[in-house]
Structures are given as C-alpha cells and as structure tokens.
C-alpha positions as a printed Julia matrix, in Angstrom:
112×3 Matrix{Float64}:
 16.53  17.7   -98.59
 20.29  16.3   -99.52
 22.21  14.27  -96.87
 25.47  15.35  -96.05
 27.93  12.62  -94.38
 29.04  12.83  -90.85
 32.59  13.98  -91.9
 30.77  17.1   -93.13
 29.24  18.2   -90.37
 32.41  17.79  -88.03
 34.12  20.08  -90.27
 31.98  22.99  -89.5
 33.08  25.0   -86.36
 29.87  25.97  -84.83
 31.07  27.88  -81.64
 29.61  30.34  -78.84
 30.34  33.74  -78.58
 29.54  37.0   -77.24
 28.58  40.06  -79.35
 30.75  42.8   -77.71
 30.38  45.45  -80.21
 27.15  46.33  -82.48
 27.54  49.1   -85.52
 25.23  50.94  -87.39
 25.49  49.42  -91.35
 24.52  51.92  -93.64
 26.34  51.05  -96.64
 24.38  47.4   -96.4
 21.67  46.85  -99.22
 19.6   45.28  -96.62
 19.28  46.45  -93.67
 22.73  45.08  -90.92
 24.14  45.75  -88.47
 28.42  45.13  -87.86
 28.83  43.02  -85.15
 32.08  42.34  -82.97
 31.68  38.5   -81.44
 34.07  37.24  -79.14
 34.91  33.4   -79.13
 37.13  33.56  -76.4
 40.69  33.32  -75.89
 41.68  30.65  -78.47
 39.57  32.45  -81.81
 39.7   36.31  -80.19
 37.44  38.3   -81.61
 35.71  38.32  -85.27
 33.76  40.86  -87.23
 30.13  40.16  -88.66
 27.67  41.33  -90.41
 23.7   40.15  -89.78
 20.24  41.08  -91.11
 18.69  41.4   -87.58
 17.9   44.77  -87.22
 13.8   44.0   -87.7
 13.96  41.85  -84.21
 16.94  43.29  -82.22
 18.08  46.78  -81.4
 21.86  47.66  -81.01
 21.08  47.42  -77.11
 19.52  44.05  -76.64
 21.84  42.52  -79.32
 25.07  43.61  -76.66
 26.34  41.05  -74.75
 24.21  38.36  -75.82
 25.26  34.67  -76.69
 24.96  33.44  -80.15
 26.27  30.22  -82.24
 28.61  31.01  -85.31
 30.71  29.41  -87.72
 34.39  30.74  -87.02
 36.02  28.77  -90.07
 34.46  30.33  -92.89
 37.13  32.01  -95.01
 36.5   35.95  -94.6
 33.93  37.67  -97.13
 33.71  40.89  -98.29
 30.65  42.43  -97.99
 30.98  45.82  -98.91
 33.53  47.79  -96.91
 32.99  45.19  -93.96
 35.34  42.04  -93.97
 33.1   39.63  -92.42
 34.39  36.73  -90.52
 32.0   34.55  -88.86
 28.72  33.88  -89.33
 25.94  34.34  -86.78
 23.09  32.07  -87.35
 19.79  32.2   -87.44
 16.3   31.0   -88.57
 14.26  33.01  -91.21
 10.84  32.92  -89.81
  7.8   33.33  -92.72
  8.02  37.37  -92.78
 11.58  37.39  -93.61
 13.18  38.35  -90.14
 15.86  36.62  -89.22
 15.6   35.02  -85.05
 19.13  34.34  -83.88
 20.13  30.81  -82.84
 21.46  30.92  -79.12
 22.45  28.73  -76.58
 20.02  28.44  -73.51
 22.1   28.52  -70.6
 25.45  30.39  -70.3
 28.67  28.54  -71.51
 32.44  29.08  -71.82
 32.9   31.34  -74.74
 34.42  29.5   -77.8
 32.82  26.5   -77.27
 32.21  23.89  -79.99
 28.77  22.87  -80.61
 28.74  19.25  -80.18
C-alpha cells in the first residue's frame, strides 16, 4: 500500500448520482454497458461506461444511486466518450459490485 497526502484525496470529486439511461455495449472487449448518470443540476448529466453486466441487468441498474468521480478528464473508450467513473469493488470472481450510498441523498453530492 502507498500513502497518498490529504491534499490528494480532496482533489478527487467523488459525487452521487443517478443512472438515468443504461445501453447495450457491444463494441466493448469486455462485456459494458453505456450508462447516462445524472449529478444533478450543477454537473448535468455524464456518460459512462462499466463492466457490470455479470451482477446487474439494464433494469435494476435504472434509477439507482451510485458514487463517481465527475473530474476525470473524458476517455475514449471505443466509440463511447466516457466521462465519469462509477465505482466499484472487484470481488474474487472478477465481477465488479457497485459502490452506493445507503440512504437517498441530493444528487451531486460530494462524498465527504
């Protein structure tokens, strides 16, 4: 394990949102999904992509709260622009388990 300093950490904008759109990613080399996340008013809404299809169909994964960074430059990831990115643990078998907030809170707010 490294240490990072405090100043690090407060850099990173770890923020709720709400996934408000999930896609079908076929062009992915593992298997995505697009996502649509909104972080409320002040960040709007940003495009993602996530390995999560193994735990989460299209239909659970609408609507639900998740934590993501929102100041990552963009990255291309094949023809999807990604903007954010949705966290999550990697359990042992490889899936991916999304990290959420317990109880419902204003969209766009900063993890603290």
């Amino acid at each position: 394990m490294s240490f990072i300093e405090w100043s690090d950490f407060e850099r990173v904008e770890l923020r709720v949102g709400k996934i408000v759109a999930v896609h079908d990613f076929p062009e992915a080399r593992k298997p995505a999904y697009r996502l649509e996340v909104d972080f409320g008013e002040e960040i709007g809404i940003k495009k993602s992509s996530a390995q999560i299809t193994g735990l989460y169909t299209k239909e659970e994964l609408h609507g639900r709260l998740v934590i993501g960074v929102t100041n990552f430059p963009p990255k291309q990831i094949g023809p999807v622009r990604s903007e954010c990115l949705v966290t999550g643990f990697v359990r042992e078998d490889g899936q991916v388990v999304l990290a959420v907030p317990d109880q419902d809170v204003p969209l766009g707010s900063k993890l603290a």
